[in-house]
Structures are given as structure tokens and as C-alpha cells.
CSV table of C-alpha atoms in Angstrom, one decimal:
chain,number,residue,atom,x,y,z
A,1,UNK,CA,0.0,-0.1,0.2
A,2,UNK,CA,1.3,3.4,-0.8
A,3,UNK,CA,2.1,5.9,1.7
A,4,UNK,CA,-0.2,8.9,1.9
A,5,UNK,CA,1.5,12.2,2.4
A,6,UNK,CA,-0.5,14.6,4.8
A,7,UNK,CA,-1.6,17.8,3.2
A,8,UNK,CA,-0.4,21.1,4.8
A,9,UNK,CA,-3.8,21.7,6.6
A,10,UNK,CA,-3.7,18.2,8.2
A,11,UNK,CA,-0.2,18.7,9.4
A,12,UNK,CA,-1.1,22.2,10.9
A,13,UNK,CA,-4.0,20.6,12.7
A,14,UNK,CA,-1.7,17.8,14.0
A,15,UNK,CA,0.8,20.4,15.2
A,16,UNK,CA,-1.6,22.5,17.0
A,17,UNK,CA,-3.0,19.7,18.7
A,18,UNK,CA,0.3,18.4,19.7
A,19,UNK,CA,1.1,21.8,21.4
A,20,UNK,CA,-2.2,21.4,23.5
A,21,UNK,CA,-1.3,17.7,24.4
A,22,UNK,CA,2.1,18.8,25.5
A,23,UNK,CA,0.7,19.8,28.8
A,24,UNK,CA,2.3,23.2,28.9
A,25,UNK,CA,0.8,25.2,31.9
A,26,UNK,CA,-1.8,27.5,30.7
A,27,UNK,CA,-2.0,26.3,27.1
A,28,UNK,CA,-5.3,24.4,26.6
A,29,UNK,CA,-6.1,26.0,23.1
A,30,UNK,CA,-4.0,27.8,20.5
A,31,UNK,CA,-5.2,30.9,18.9
A,32,UNK,CA,-4.7,31.7,15.1
A,33,UNK,CA,-2.6,34.7,15.6
A,34,UNK,CA,-1.0,33.8,18.9
A,35,UNK,CA,2.7,33.2,19.1
A,36,UNK,CA,2.6,29.6,20.0
A,37,UNK,CA,-0.1,29.0,17.4
A,38,UNK,CA,2.1,30.9,14.8
A,39,UNK,CA,5.2,28.6,15.8
A,40,UNK,CA,2.9,25.6,15.4
A,41,UNK,CA,1.9,26.6,11.8
A,42,UNK,CA,5.5,27.4,10.8
A,43,UNK,CA,6.6,23.8,12.2
A,44,UNK,CA,3.8,22.3,10.1
A,45,UNK,CA,5.2,24.1,7.0
A,46,UNK,CA,8.7,22.9,7.4
A,47,UNK,CA,7.2,19.2,7.9
A,48,UNK,CA,5.2,19.6,4.8
A,49,UNK,CA,8.4,20.7,2.8
A,50,UNK,CA,10.2,17.7,4.3
A,51,UNK,CA,7.5,15.3,3.2
A,52,UNK,CA,7.5,16.8,-0.4
A,53,UNK,CA,11.2,16.7,-0.7
A,54,UNK,CA,11.4,12.9,0.4
A,55,UNK,CA,8.6,12.3,-2.1
A,56,UNK,CA,10.6,14.1,-4.9
A,57,UNK,CA,13.6,12.0,-4.0
A,58,UNK,CA,11.6,8.8,-4.1
A,59,UNK,CA,10.5,9.6,-7.6
A,60,UNK,CA,14.0,10.1,-8.9
A,61,UNK,CA,15.1,6.8,-7.5
A,62,UNK,CA,13.8,4.7,-10.2
A,63,UNK,CA,13.7,5.5,-13.9
A,64,UNK,CA,10.0,5.0,-14.5
A,65,UNK,CA,9.1,8.2,-12.4
A,66,UNK,CA,12.4,10.2,-12.6
A,67,UNK,CA,12.3,13.6,-14.3
A,68,UNK,CA,14.8,16.0,-16.0
A,69,UNK,CA,18.6,15.5,-15.1
A,70,UNK,CA,17.8,12.4,-13.0
A,71,UNK,CA,16.2,10.7,-15.8
A,72,UNK,CA,19.1,11.6,-18.0
A,73,UNK,CA,21.3,10.0,-15.5
A,74,UNK,CA,19.3,6.7,-15.5
A,75,UNK,CA,19.5,6.9,-19.2
A,76,UNK,CA,23.2,7.5,-19.4
A,77,UNK,CA,23.8,4.5,-17.6
A,78,UNK,CA,22.3,2.6,-20.6
A,79,UNK,CA,23.9,4.8,-23.3
A,80,UNK,CA,20.3,6.1,-24.1
A,81,UNK,CA,20.3,10.0,-24.3
A,82,UNK,CA,17.4,12.5,-24.9
A,83,UNK,CA,17.3,13.2,-28.6
A,84,UNK,CA,18.5,16.5,-29.5
A,85,UNK,CA,16.7,19.0,-31.7
A,86,UNK,CA,18.0,18.9,-35.2
A,87,UNK,CA,17.8,21.5,-38.3
A,88,UNK,CA,16.1,20.9,-41.4
A,89,UNK,CA,17.9,20.8,-44.8
A,90,UNK,CA,17.3,21.0,-48.5
A,91,UNK,CA,18.7,21.8,-51.8
A,92,UNK,CA,17.6,24.8,-53.7
A,93,UNK,CA,18.1,26.4,-57.0
A,94,UNK,CA,19.0,30.1,-57.7
A,95,UNK,CA,18.5,32.0,-60.8
A,96,UNK,CA,21.6,34.2,-61.5
A,97,UNK,CA,23.5,35.8,-64.3
A,98,UNK,CA,26.4,33.7,-65.8
A,99,UNK,CA,29.1,33.0,-63.4
A,100,UNK,CA,27.7,34.6,-60.2
A,101,UNK,CA,28.2,32.3,-57.1
A,102,UNK,CA,26.0,32.5,-54.2
A,103,UNK,CA,28.3,32.5,-51.2
A,104,UNK,CA,28.3,30.5,-48.0
A,105,UNK,CA,26.2,32.0,-45.3
A,106,UNK,CA,23.5,33.6,-47.5
A,107,UNK,CA,20.2,33.8,-45.7
A,108,UNK,CA,17.0,32.4,-47.3
A,109,UNK,CA,13.6,33.4,-46.1
A,110,UNK,CA,10.4,31.6,-45.8
A,111,UNK,CA,7.2,33.7,-46.3
A,112,UNK,CA,6.4,33.2,-42.4
A,113,UNK,CA,9.8,34.6,-41.6
A,114,UNK,CA,11.7,31.3,-40.9
A,115,UNK,CA,15.2,31.6,-41.8
A,116,UNK,CA,17.6,29.2,-43.6
A,117,UNK,CA,21.4,29.6,-44.6
A,118,UNK,CA,23.5,28.2,-47.2
A,119,UNK,CA,26.2,25.8,-46.1
A,120,UNK,CA,28.6,26.3,-49.0
A,121,UNK,CA,29.1,28.3,-52.1
A,122,UNK,CA,26.7,27.5,-54.7
A,123,UNK,CA,27.7,25.0,-57.8
A,124,UNK,CA,25.7,25.4,-61.0
A,125,UNK,CA,23.4,27.8,-59.1
A,126,UNK,CA,22.5,25.1,-56.5
A,127,UNK,CA,23.2,25.0,-52.8
A,128,UNK,CA,22.5,23.1,-49.5
A,129,UNK,CA,20.5,25.2,-47.0
A,130,UNK,CA,20.0,24.6,-43.3
A,131,UNK,CA,17.5,25.9,-41.0
A,132,UNK,CA,19.0,28.7,-38.7
A,133,UNK,CA,17.0,27.3,-35.8
A,134,UNK,CA,16.3,23.7,-34.7
A,135,UNK,CA,13.1,22.1,-34.6
A,136,UNK,CA,10.3,20.6,-36.9
A,137,UNK,CA,9.0,24.0,-37.7
A,138,UNK,CA,12.0,24.1,-40.1
A,139,UNK,CA,10.3,21.4,-42.2
A,140,UNK,CA,8.3,22.5,-45.4
A,141,UNK,CA,7.2,20.9,-48.7
A,142,UNK,CA,9.2,21.3,-51.9
A,143,UNK,CA,6.8,23.9,-53.3
A,144,UNK,CA,7.4,26.4,-50.6
A,145,UNK,CA,8.0,30.0,-51.7
A,146,UNK,CA,11.5,31.0,-50.8
A,147,UNK,CA,13.4,34.3,-51.2
A,148,UNK,CA,16.7,35.8,-50.6
A,149,UNK,CA,17.1,37.3,-47.0
A,150,UNK,CA,19.1,40.3,-48.7
A,151,UNK,CA,19.3,41.4,-52.3
A,152,UNK,CA,22.3,40.3,-54.2
A,153,UNK,CA,23.3,41.8,-57.4
A,154,UNK,CA,22.6,39.6,-60.5
A,155,UNK,CA,20.6,37.2,-58.3
A,156,UNK,CA,16.8,36.7,-58.6
A,157,UNK,CA,15.1,37.1,-55.2
A,158,UNK,CA,13.1,34.0,-55.8
A,159,UNK,CA,14.6,30.8,-54.7
A,160,UNK,CA,13.3,27.3,-55.4
A,161,UNK,CA,13.5,24.4,-53.2
A,162,UNK,CA,14.4,21.3,-55.5
A,163,UNK,CA,13.7,19.1,-52.6
A,164,UNK,CA,11.4,18.9,-49.5
A,165,UNK,CA,13.0,20.7,-46.6
A,166,UNK,CA,13.2,17.8,-43.9
A,167,UNK,CA,15.2,16.5,-41.0
A,168,UNK,CA,14.2,19.2,-38.6
A,169,UNK,CA,13.1,17.7,-35.2
A,170,UNK,CA,12.0,19.0,-31.7
A,171,UNK,CA,13.9,18.2,-28.5
A,172,UNK,CA,12.5,14.8,-27.5
A,173,UNK,CA,9.6,14.9,-25.1
A,174,UNK,CA,10.4,13.5,-21.7
A,175,UNK,CA,7.6,10.9,-21.6
A,176,UNK,CA,8.9,9.5,-25.0
A,177,UNK,CA,12.5,9.6,-23.7
A,178,UNK,CA,11.4,7.8,-20.5
A,179,UNK,CA,9.9,5.0,-22.6
A,180,UNK,CA,13.1,4.4,-24.3
A,181,UNK,CA,15.1,4.7,-21.1
A,182,UNK,CA,12.7,1.8,-19.5
A,183,UNK,CA,13.0,-0.2,-22.7
A,184,UNK,CA,16.9,0.0,-22.5
A,185,UNK,CA,16.7,-1.5,-19.1
A,186,UNK,CA,14.2,-4.3,-20.1
A,187,UNK,CA,16.4,-5.5,-22.9
A,188,UNK,CA,19.7,-5.2,-21.0
A,189,UNK,CA,22.3,-8.2,-20.7
A,190,UNK,CA,22.7,-8.7,-24.6
A,191,UNK,CA,24.0,-7.3,-27.7
A,192,UNK,CA,22.2,-8.1,-30.9
A,193,UNK,CA,18.6,-8.7,-30.1
A,194,UNK,CA,15.9,-7.2,-32.4
A,195,UNK,CA,14.7,-4.9,-29.6
A,196,UNK,CA,18.3,-3.5,-29.4
A,197,UNK,CA,18.5,-2.7,-33.0
A,198,UNK,CA,15.1,-0.9,-32.8
A,199,UNK,CA,16.1,1.0,-29.8
A,200,UNK,CA,19.4,2.2,-31.5
A,201,UNK,CA,17.6,3.2,-34.5
A,202,UNK,CA,15.1,5.3,-32.6
A,203,UNK,CA,17.6,7.0,-30.7
A,204,UNK,CA,18.5,9.1,-33.7
A,205,UNK,CA,16.6,12.4,-33.6
A,206,UNK,CA,14.5,12.3,-36.7
A,207,UNK,CA,13.6,8.5,-36.4
A,208,UNK,CA,10.1,7.7,-34.8
A,209,UNK,CA,9.6,4.1,-36.0
A,210,UNK,CA,11.9,1.3,-36.8
A,211,UNK,CA,11.4,-2.5,-37.5
A,212,UNK,CA,13.9,-5.5,-38.1
A,213,UNK,CA,14.5,-8.0,-41.1
A,214,UNK,CA,16.5,-10.9,-40.1
A,215,UNK,CA,19.0,-12.2,-42.8
A,216,UNK,CA,17.1,-9.9,-45.3
A,217,UNK,CA,20.1,-10.0,-47.8
A,218,UNK,CA,21.7,-13.1,-46.9
A,219,UNK,CA,23.3,-14.8,-43.6
A,220,UNK,CA,24.4,-12.3,-41.2
A,221,UNK,CA,22.5,-9.4,-42.6
A,222,UNK,CA,20.3,-7.1,-40.8
A,223,UNK,CA,17.7,-4.8,-42.4
A,224,UNK,CA,16.4,-1.9,-40.5
A,225,UNK,CA,13.4,-0.1,-41.9
A,226,UNK,CA,12.9,3.3,-40.5
A,227,UNK,CA,10.2,6.0,-40.6
A,228,UNK,CA,10.7,9.7,-39.7
A,229,UNK,CA,7.0,10.7,-39.2
A,230,UNK,CA,7.5,14.0,-37.6
A,231,UNK,CA,10.8,15.2,-39.3
A,232,UNK,CA,9.6,14.3,-42.8
A,233,UNK,CA,6.0,15.1,-42.9
A,234,UNK,CA,6.2,16.6,-46.4
A,235,UNK,CA,7.6,13.2,-47.5
A,236,UNK,CA,4.7,11.3,-45.7
A,237,UNK,CA,7.2,10.3,-43.0
A,238,UNK,CA,9.5,8.3,-45.2
A,239,UNK,CA,13.3,9.0,-44.7
A,240,UNK,CA,14.9,11.2,-47.2
A,241,UNK,CA,18.2,9.5,-48.4
A,242,UNK,CA,19.3,6.3,-50.1
A,243,UNK,CA,19.5,2.8,-48.6
A,244,UNK,CA,22.6,1.4,-47.4
A,245,UNK,CA,25.3,0.7,-44.7
A,246,UNK,CA,27.6,2.9,-42.4
A,247,UNK,CA,30.5,4.9,-43.9
A,248,UNK,CA,33.0,2.5,-42.5
A,249,UNK,CA,31.2,-0.4,-43.7
A,250,UNK,CA,33.2,-1.9,-46.7
A,251,UNK,CA,31.0,-4.9,-47.3
A,252,UNK,CA,27.9,-2.8,-48.8
A,253,UNK,CA,27.1,0.5,-50.4
A,254,UNK,CA,27.2,3.4,-48.2
A,255,UNK,CA,23.7,5.0,-47.4
A,256,UNK,CA,22.9,8.6,-47.4
A,257,UNK,CA,20.7,11.1,-45.8
A,258,UNK,CA,18.5,9.8,-42.8
A,259,UNK,CA,19.7,6.1,-43.6
A,260,UNK,CA,23.3,7.0,-43.1
A,261,UNK,CA,22.7,8.8,-39.9
A,262,UNK,CA,21.1,5.7,-38.6
A,263,UNK,CA,23.8,3.5,-40.0
A,264,UNK,CA,26.6,5.6,-38.5
A,265,UNK,CA,24.9,5.6,-35.1
A,266,UNK,CA,24.5,2.0,-35.0
A,267,UNK,CA,28.1,1.2,-36.2
A,268,UNK,CA,29.6,1.8,-32.9
A,269,UNK,CA,27.1,-0.5,-31.2
A,270,UNK,CA,26.4,-3.2,-33.2
A,271,UNK,CA,27.9,-6.9,-33.1
A,272,UNK,CA,31.1,-6.8,-35.3
A,273,UNK,CA,30.1,-9.5,-37.7
A,274,UNK,CA,26.7,-8.1,-38.5
A,275,UNK,CA,26.1,-6.4,-41.9
A,276,UNK,CA,23.6,-3.5,-41.1
A,277,UNK,CA,21.6,-2.3,-44.0
A,278,UNK,CA,19.2,0.7,-43.3
A,279,UNK,CA,16.4,1.0,-45.5
A,280,UNK,CA,13.2,3.0,-46.4
A,281,UNK,CA,10.2,1.1,-46.5
A,282,UNK,CA,8.3,1.1,-49.9
A,283,UNK,CA,4.9,2.8,-49.5
A,284,UNK,CA,1.8,0.7,-50.3
A,285,UNK,CA,-1.1,3.1,-50.0
A,286,UNK,CA,-4.5,1.6,-49.1
A,287,UNK,CA,-7.5,3.5,-50.5
A,288,UNK,CA,-10.8,3.5,-48.4
A,289,UNK,CA,-14.6,4.2,-49.3
A,290,UNK,CA,-16.8,4.9,-46.4
A,291,UNK,CA,-20.4,5.2,-46.8
A,292,UNK,CA,-24.0,5.6,-45.1
A,293,UNK,CA,-22.4,8.7,-42.9
A,294,UNK,CA,-25.6,10.4,-43.1
A,295,UNK,CA,-25.6,13.8,-41.3
A,296,UNK,CA,-22.3,12.8,-39.9
A,297,UNK,CA,-20.7,13.3,-43.4
A,298,UNK,CA,-19.3,16.7,-42.5
A,299,UNK,CA,-15.7,18.1,-43.2
A,300,UNK,CA,-14.8,17.9,-39.5
A,301,UNK,CA,-15.8,14.3,-39.1
A,302,UNK,CA,-14.1,13.3,-42.3
A,303,UNK,CA,-10.8,14.9,-41.1
A,304,UNK,CA,-11.2,13.1,-37.7
A,305,UNK,CA,-11.8,9.9,-39.4
A,306,UNK,CA,-8.7,10.4,-41.7
A,307,UNK,CA,-6.6,11.3,-38.5
A,308,UNK,CA,-7.8,7.9,-36.7
A,309,UNK,CA,-6.7,5.9,-39.7
A,310,UNK,CA,-3.3,7.6,-40.0
A,311,UNK,CA,-3.0,6.7,-36.2
A,312,UNK,CA,-3.9,3.2,-36.9
A,313,UNK,CA,-1.5,2.7,-39.6
A,314,UNK,CA,1.3,4.3,-37.4
A,315,UNK,CA,0.6,2.1,-34.6
A,316,UNK,CA,-0.1,-1.2,-36.3
A,317,UNK,CA,1.4,-1.2,-39.8
A,318,UNK,CA,4.6,-3.4,-40.1
A,319,UNK,CA,6.7,-3.8,-43.3
A,320,UNK,CA,5.7,-6.8,-45.2
A,321,UNK,CA,2.9,-7.7,-42.9
A,322,UNK,CA,-0.8,-7.5,-43.4
A,323,UNK,CA,-3.5,-5.6,-41.5
A,324,UNK,CA,-6.7,-7.0,-40.3
A,325,UNK,CA,-10.2,-5.3,-41.1
A,326,UNK,CA,-10.8,-5.2,-37.4
A,327,UNK,CA,-7.9,-2.5,-37.3
A,328,UNK,CA,-9.6,0.1,-39.3
A,329,UNK,CA,-13.1,-0.9,-37.9
A,330,UNK,CA,-11.8,0.0,-34.6
A,331,UNK,CA,-10.2,3.1,-35.8
A,332,UNK,CA,-13.3,4.6,-37.3
A,333,UNK,CA,-15.4,3.2,-34.6
A,334,UNK,CA,-13.5,5.3,-32.0
A,335,UNK,CA,-14.8,8.4,-33.7
A,336,UNK,CA,-17.7,9.3,-31.3
A,337,UNK,CA,-19.2,11.9,-33.4
A,338,UNK,CA,-20.0,9.4,-36.1
A,339,UNK,CA,-23.3,7.5,-35.3
A,340,UNK,CA,-23.2,5.0,-38.1
A,341,UNK,CA,-20.9,4.2,-41.2
A,342,UNK,CA,-20.1,1.3,-43.7
A,343,UNK,CA,-16.6,0.5,-45.1
A,344,UNK,CA,-17.0,-0.4,-48.5
A,345,UNK,CA,-13.4,-0.6,-49.5
A,346,UNK,CA,-11.2,-2.4,-48.7
A,347,UNK,CA,-13.4,-5.3,-48.2
A,348,UNK,CA,-10.8,-7.7,-46.6
A,349,UNK,CA,-7.4,-7.9,-45.1
A,350,UNK,CA,-4.6,-6.5,-47.1
A,351,UNK,CA,-2.9,-9.3,-49.1
A,352,UNK,CA,0.4,-10.1,-47.4
A,353,UNK,CA,2.9,-7.4,-48.6
A,354,UNK,CA,6.4,-8.2,-50.1
A,355,UNK,CA,9.3,-7.6,-48.0
A,356,UNK,CA,9.6,-4.0,-47.1
A,357,UNK,CA,6.4,-2.8,-48.2
A,358,UNK,CA,4.7,-0.7,-45.6
A,359,UNK,CA,0.8,0.0,-45.8
A,360,UNK,CA,-0.1,3.7,-45.4
A,361,UNK,CA,-3.4,5.5,-45.8
A,362,UNK,CA,-4.3,6.3,-49.4
A,363,UNK,CA,-7.2,8.2,-50.8
A,364,UNK,CA,-10.4,8.3,-48.7
A,365,UNK,CA,-13.8,8.7,-50.2
A,366,UNK,CA,-16.7,9.7,-48.1
A,367,UNK,CA,-20.3,9.3,-49.1
A,368,UNK,CA,-23.5,10.2,-47.0
């Protein structure tokens, strides 16, 4: 049974009663503004602070209730650190007069005022830009309007993003970090189990989900499929880069982008004999037709249903595995504002997918 910490008013009542019970001559009651009554209230307050401090210490004594630097300390014991925020990047195209080079450090602006900076001098009027500030707010789609922060002679103010601006991630929320720390303690005592590869992959800032494929390219190979749901929203959460292995891995092609970040992180932690290949899943859109909504066929309800289906795919979809109709029935059924509905399509479980194919939400058609 858990210990109940008395509240301040209870401690004050107890202290006042203890003063009366002490048998001090002439004191059979404590008045609110009396000296002895005030001293009792002060003592109650000090006791309450002690209780609260002891409760705080107890919470920091185990990783599942620890907070802030104490949680970080528990994580450090298992080489599991809170994911730092990252900056979004993209390749952009400039329009210039012949021979003009856009210098490194040129500021690029988004319509909302968010700033990017070129990381090197332009080559063939192209350059890599990076968000000035960290965080997911730096991410944007390929069609975003960009302009020069300051005018440059012979350079058009309009800047074209040749790729989506991706890779920006916020500081990992403490509860998400706590779950990774707890997972690290649960799987301790071995090196090379599936859970460890997943934990390593999800330790990279932009990675939100990961799965393992044993011997995917032959004996001794380990495939790690990753998703970057928050960092790469404009790419439907799929990693931006090419599949492959770590920079120091000589037995396979070197990856790039998000895949390389994961491969290089795992390189120092993996068993020495394993050949790790980090891959992006192949999108397998699943279209839905939802009918018989009646008066519930509103834009708000449609968006809520889509959000519920997206959440279902995030939680339950696995590369190469099928989903059961009960999954999307539960997802749509959880929308309390929809009184009745009928899922016309898909009519059955998804056919088992080929290796590496990940089912995602496709087009959703609604009918009253």
C-alpha cells in the first residue's frame, strides 16, 4: 500500500493538537494569531516541505518516475540519451547571371519569416541550405516559396526548393524519452537482439519508428527499416536518403541522408560480424471508401476519420505484414461523433505484402 503524504492543513491541525497535548501550563487552546499558534503553523510548513522533498527523492530513485537530469542520468547508464533537436535541410536552386556564385552563409527566408542559410558556395546555381534554428517548424514541402534574405546583385530574389525541406526535429519529449530508457533497461544483458537494433535506430533524432528484418540480404545481414514521421511530414514520414550501410562498412554500399545517420549511429554499437543495411520502407497506399455516414458526413468528421486511420497505420502497420479489417473498424469506430458508417473498401485484409512494403493511408472517399 502506498504511503499517503498528509496535506499542509492536516499537518497544521496535528501540530496545533500536539502543542495542546504537550501539557504546557496555561495552554489548553492555540489561537490563530498567537505566538505559540504561529510557531505551530511554521513547524507544520517545514514538515510539509520535508515530506514533499522526500517524495521528490523517491520519484528520482527509479527511471519510470524520474524527471529531468535524474532521468537523463538513468538513461546515461544505458547509453540512452534524450534526442537533441535537429535542423532541417534541403537543396535549392537560384536564378543568376552567368558566373555568379551565391556565397556560403547567404540567408534564405520563408514567407512566415523562418530563416535558412546556405552551407557552402553554390555550384551550378544550386546549394544546400539548413534551418538557422532547430526544430520541426523548419520542415516544409518542396513547393514552398523562398526568397533571398538580402538582395544580391545579379541574383533573382526568388529561390526554388528542389527537394522537400526535411530533417528538422524538436527536443524529444520527456515521456517519449522515458519509454526508451525503460526499454533499454528491459532488454539489457545482450547485444544484437531485435529490440536493441530498434532502440538504437529510434535513438537518432529524426527516427520515430523502426523494424528489423533478419538475414534480409543473406546470412549475417540485418535490415533496419525506419520512418521519420515528424521530421519528414512533407515526405509522408518516409526517410530522405538512399538505402545502405555505415560510412566505415566496406561490405556494402554506403547509405545517405537519414539512412546514413542511423547506420553510422549503430556502427559503434552493433555486433562486429553483423552487416547492417538501413532502408526506407516502400509505400503501399490503401484506399478507403466509407459510406452511410448520413448527417455525420461533415468536413470535421471526415478529417477526424482520416486522423484515426493515420494513427492506426502508425501504430499497427509493419513492413511486409498484413493488417486485419478489425484494425480500421476500431479506428473509425472510435470517432464518437459518427453515429453509423459502412466501410465499402477495402473489403478484406490486405494481401500479405512483399518484403519492405509498408501499408499507409491512401485516398479516402466519403459518401452520405
